[in-house]
PDB file of C-alpha atoms in Angstrom:
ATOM      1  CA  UNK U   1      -1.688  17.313  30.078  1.00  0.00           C
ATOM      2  CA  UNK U   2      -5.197  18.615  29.111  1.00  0.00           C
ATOM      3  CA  UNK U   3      -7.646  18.442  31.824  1.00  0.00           C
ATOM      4  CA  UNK U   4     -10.779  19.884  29.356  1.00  0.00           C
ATOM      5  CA  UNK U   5     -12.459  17.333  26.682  1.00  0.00           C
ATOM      6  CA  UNK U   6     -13.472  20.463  24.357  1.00  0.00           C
ATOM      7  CA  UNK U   7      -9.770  21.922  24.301  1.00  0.00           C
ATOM      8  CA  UNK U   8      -7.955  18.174  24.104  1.00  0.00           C
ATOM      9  CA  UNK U   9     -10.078  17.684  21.038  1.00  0.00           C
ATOM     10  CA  UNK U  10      -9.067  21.211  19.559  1.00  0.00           C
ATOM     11  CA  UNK U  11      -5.503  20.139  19.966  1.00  0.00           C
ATOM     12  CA  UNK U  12      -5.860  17.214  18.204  1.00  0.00           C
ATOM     13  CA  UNK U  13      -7.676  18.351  15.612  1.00  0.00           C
ATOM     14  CA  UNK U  14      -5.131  21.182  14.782  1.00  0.00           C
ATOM     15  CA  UNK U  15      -2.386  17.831  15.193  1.00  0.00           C
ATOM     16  CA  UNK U  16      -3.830  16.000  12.405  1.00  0.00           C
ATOM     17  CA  UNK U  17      -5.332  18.886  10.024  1.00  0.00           C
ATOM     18  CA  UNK U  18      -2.664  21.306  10.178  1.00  0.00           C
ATOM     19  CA  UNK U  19       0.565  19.844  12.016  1.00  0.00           C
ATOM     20  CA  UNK U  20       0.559  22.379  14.937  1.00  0.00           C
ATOM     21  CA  UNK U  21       0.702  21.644  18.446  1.00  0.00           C
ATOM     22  CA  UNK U  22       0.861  24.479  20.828  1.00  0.00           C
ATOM     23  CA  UNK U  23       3.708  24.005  23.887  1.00  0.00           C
ATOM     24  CA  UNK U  24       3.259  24.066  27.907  1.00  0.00           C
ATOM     25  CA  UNK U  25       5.084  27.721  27.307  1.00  0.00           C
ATOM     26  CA  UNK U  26       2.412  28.453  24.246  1.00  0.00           C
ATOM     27  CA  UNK U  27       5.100  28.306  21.585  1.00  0.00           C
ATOM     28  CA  UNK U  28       3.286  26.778  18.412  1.00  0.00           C
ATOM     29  CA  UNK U  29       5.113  23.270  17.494  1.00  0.00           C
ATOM     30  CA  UNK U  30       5.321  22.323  13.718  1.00  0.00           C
ATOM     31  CA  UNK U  31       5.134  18.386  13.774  1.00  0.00           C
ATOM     32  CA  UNK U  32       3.866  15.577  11.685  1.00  0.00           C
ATOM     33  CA  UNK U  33       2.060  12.779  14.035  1.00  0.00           C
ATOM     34  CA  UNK U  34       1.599   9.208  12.423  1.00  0.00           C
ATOM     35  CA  UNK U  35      -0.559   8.444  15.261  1.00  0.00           C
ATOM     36  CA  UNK U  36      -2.554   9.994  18.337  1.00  0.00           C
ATOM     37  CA  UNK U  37      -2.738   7.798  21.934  1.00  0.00           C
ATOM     38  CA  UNK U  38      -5.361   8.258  24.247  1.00  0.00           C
ATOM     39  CA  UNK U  39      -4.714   8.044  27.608  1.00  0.00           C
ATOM     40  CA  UNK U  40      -7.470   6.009  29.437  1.00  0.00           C
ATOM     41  CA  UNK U  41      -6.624   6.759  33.107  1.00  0.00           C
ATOM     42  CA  UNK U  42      -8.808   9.987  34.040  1.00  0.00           C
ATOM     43  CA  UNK U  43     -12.064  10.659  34.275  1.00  0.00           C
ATOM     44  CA  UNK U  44     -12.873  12.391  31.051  1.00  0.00           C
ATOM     45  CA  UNK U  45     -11.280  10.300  29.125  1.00  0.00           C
ATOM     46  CA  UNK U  46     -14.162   8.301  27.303  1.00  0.00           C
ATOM     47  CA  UNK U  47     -15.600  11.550  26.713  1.00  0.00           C
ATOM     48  CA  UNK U  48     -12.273  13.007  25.100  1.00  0.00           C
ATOM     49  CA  UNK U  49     -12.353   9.437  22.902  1.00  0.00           C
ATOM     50  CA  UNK U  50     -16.163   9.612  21.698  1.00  0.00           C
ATOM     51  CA  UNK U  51     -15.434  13.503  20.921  1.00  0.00           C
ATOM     52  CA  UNK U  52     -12.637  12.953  18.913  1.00  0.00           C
ATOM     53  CA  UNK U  53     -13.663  10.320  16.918  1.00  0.00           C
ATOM     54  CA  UNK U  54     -17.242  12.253  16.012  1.00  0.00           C
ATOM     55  CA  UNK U  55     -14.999  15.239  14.837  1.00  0.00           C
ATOM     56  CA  UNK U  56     -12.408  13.175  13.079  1.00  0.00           C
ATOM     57  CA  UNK U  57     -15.237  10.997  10.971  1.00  0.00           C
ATOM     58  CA  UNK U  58     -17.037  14.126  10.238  1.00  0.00           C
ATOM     59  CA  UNK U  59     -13.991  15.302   8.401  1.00  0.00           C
ATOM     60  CA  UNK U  60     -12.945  12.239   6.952  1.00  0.00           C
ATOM     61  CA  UNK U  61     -10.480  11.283   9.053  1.00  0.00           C
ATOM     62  CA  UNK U  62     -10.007   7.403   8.924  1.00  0.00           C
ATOM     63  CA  UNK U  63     -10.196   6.102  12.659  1.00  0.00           C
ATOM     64  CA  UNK U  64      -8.382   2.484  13.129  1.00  0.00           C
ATOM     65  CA  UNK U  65      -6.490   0.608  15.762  1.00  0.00           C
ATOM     66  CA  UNK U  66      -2.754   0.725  15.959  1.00  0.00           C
ATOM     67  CA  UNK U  67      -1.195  -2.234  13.933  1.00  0.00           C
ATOM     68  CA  UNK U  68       1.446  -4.317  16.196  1.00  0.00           C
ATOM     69  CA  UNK U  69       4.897  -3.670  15.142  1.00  0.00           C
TER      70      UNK U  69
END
């Protein structure tokens, strides 16, 4: 879990532009994410949201709800 808005939004950014996640242990994690969840329940997360989705639009990055299955 990330605790900081700042480094939750680096993470996610380096997700969806470059496939990379880095591990609890600090190993980097080569993945391909169809999708990023937010999780609602602390406090910073409508910061973490309105961050993300200023950096994501700035780059282009289509921002949409989930579709049901």
């Amino acid at each position: 879990v990330i605790f900081f808005s700042i480094m939750a939004v680096a993470q996610t950014l380096r997700l969806v532009e470059q496939g990379q996640a880095t591990s609890q242990d600090g190993r980097t994690l080569q993945l391909r994410a169809d999708s990023v969840c937010l999780h609602g329940d602390s406090a910073h997360a409508l910061d973490v949201a309105r961050r993300l989705r200023a950096r994501l639009e700035a780059r282009g990055i289509q921002v949409c709800p989930q579709r049901a299955a």
